[in-house]
CSV table of C-alpha atoms in Angstrom, one decimal:
chain,number,residue,atom,x,y,z
A,43,MET,CA,8.7,-11.0,-11.3
A,44,VAL,CA,5.5,-9.5,-9.8
A,45,LYS,CA,2.6,-8.4,-12.0
A,46,GLN,CA,0.0,-5.8,-10.9
A,47,VAL,CA,-3.3,-5.4,-12.6
A,48,THR,CA,-5.2,-2.2,-11.8
A,49,ILE,CA,-8.8,-1.4,-12.9
A,50,TRP,CA,-10.0,2.2,-12.7
A,51,LYS,CA,-13.6,3.2,-12.8
A,52,LEU,CA,-14.0,6.8,-14.0
A,53,GLN,CA,-16.2,9.3,-12.4
A,54,ASP,CA,-19.6,10.0,-14.1
A,55,LYS,CA,-18.5,13.5,-15.1
A,56,CYS,CA,-15.8,12.0,-17.4
A,57,PHE,CA,-18.4,10.5,-19.8
A,58,GLY,CA,-18.7,13.4,-22.3
A,59,PRO,CA,-16.7,15.0,-25.0
A,60,ASN,CA,-13.5,14.8,-23.0
A,61,LEU,CA,-13.6,11.0,-22.4
A,62,GLY,CA,-11.1,10.1,-25.0
A,63,GLU,CA,-8.7,12.8,-23.8
A,64,ILE,CA,-8.9,11.7,-20.2
A,65,LYS,CA,-8.3,8.1,-21.1
A,66,GLY,CA,-5.5,9.0,-23.4
A,67,ASN,CA,-3.8,11.1,-20.7
A,68,ILE,CA,-3.9,8.2,-18.3
A,69,LYS,CA,-2.5,5.9,-20.9
A,70,SER,CA,0.4,8.2,-22.0
A,71,ASN,CA,1.3,9.3,-18.5
A,72,PHE,CA,1.7,5.8,-17.2
A,73,GLU,CA,3.2,4.1,-20.3
A,74,GLN,CA,6.0,6.7,-20.3
A,75,LEU,CA,7.1,5.6,-16.8
A,76,LYS,CA,9.2,2.7,-18.1
A,77,GLY,CA,12.8,3.7,-17.4
A,78,LYS,CA,11.7,6.3,-14.8
A,79,VAL,CA,10.5,3.9,-12.1
A,80,PRO,CA,13.2,1.5,-10.8
A,81,GLY,CA,12.2,-2.2,-11.3
A,82,LEU,CA,9.4,-1.4,-13.7
A,83,GLU,CA,10.0,-3.9,-16.5
A,84,HIS,CA,6.7,-3.5,-18.5
A,85,ILE,CA,3.6,-1.3,-18.4
A,86,GLU,CA,0.6,-1.3,-20.6
A,87,VAL,CA,-2.7,0.7,-20.3
A,88,THR,CA,-5.8,-0.4,-22.0
A,89,VAL,CA,-8.5,2.2,-22.6
A,90,ASP,CA,-10.9,0.4,-24.9
A,91,CYS,CA,-12.8,-1.7,-22.4
A,92,MET,CA,-16.0,-3.4,-23.3
A,93,SER,CA,-19.2,-2.0,-21.9
A,94,SER,CA,-19.8,-5.2,-19.9
A,95,SER,CA,-16.5,-4.5,-18.0
A,96,ASN,CA,-16.3,-3.6,-14.3
A,97,GLY,CA,-13.9,-0.7,-15.1
A,98,ASP,CA,-13.0,1.8,-17.7
A,99,VAL,CA,-9.2,1.8,-17.8
A,100,ILE,CA,-6.9,-1.1,-17.1
A,101,MET,CA,-3.2,-0.9,-16.3
A,102,THR,CA,-1.0,-4.0,-16.3
A,103,ALA,CA,2.5,-3.5,-14.9
A,104,GLU,CA,5.4,-5.9,-14.3
A,105,PHE,CA,8.0,-5.3,-11.7
A,106,GLU,CA,11.3,-7.0,-11.0
A,107,ASP,CA,10.2,-8.1,-7.5
A,108,GLU,CA,7.9,-7.2,-4.6
A,109,ILE,CA,10.3,-4.5,-3.3
A,110,SER,CA,10.1,-2.7,-6.6
A,111,LEU,CA,6.4,-2.9,-6.6
A,112,LYS,CA,6.2,-1.4,-3.1
A,113,GLN,CA,8.8,1.3,-3.8
A,114,ARG,CA,7.0,2.6,-6.9
A,115,GLN,CA,4.6,4.5,-4.6
A,116,SER,CA,7.4,6.8,-3.4
A,117,ASN,CA,8.7,7.4,-7.0
A,118,GLU,CA,8.2,11.0,-8.0
A,119,TYR,CA,7.2,10.2,-11.6
A,120,TRP,CA,4.6,7.6,-10.5
A,121,GLY,CA,3.2,10.0,-7.9
A,122,ALA,CA,2.9,12.7,-10.5
A,123,ALA,CA,1.1,10.4,-13.0
A,124,LEU,CA,-1.4,9.5,-10.2
A,125,LYS,CA,-1.9,13.0,-9.1
A,126,GLN,CA,-2.4,14.4,-12.6
A,127,THR,CA,-4.4,11.7,-14.3
A,128,VAL,CA,-6.0,9.4,-11.8
A,129,VAL,CA,-6.9,11.4,-8.7
A,130,PRO,CA,-9.1,14.0,-10.5
A,131,PHE,CA,-11.0,11.5,-12.6
A,132,VAL,CA,-11.2,8.1,-10.9
A,133,ASP,CA,-14.0,7.0,-8.6
A,134,GLU,CA,-12.9,3.4,-7.8
A,135,THR,CA,-9.6,1.5,-8.0
A,136,THR,CA,-9.3,-2.2,-7.8
A,137,HIS,CA,-6.0,-4.1,-8.1
A,138,VAL,CA,-4.4,-7.4,-7.7
A,139,GLU,CA,-0.7,-8.4,-7.5
A,140,PHE,CA,0.8,-11.8,-8.1
A,141,VAL,CA,4.1,-13.5,-8.7
A,142,VAL,CA,4.7,-14.6,-12.2
């Protein structure tokens, strides 16, 4: 099993009245991918990060193997979630993958 932890830092423009909606959309769009992305065994998005954190949204995903992890990028549902909820609002992405 391979685990991926992704940390997203939102753009400054997001910190206003729509912040909760933006974070909620990221969370719901990614968490609904289980069963739609082959090899994705678990996914969880955390949106309530402490102010001392280096990011604003954290996604933890577990994949069957490294092949599944790599193939998720070409999955249409994964791509749509990125395009709709990450690309317009995220300034920085940091991630780490490791074998569990």
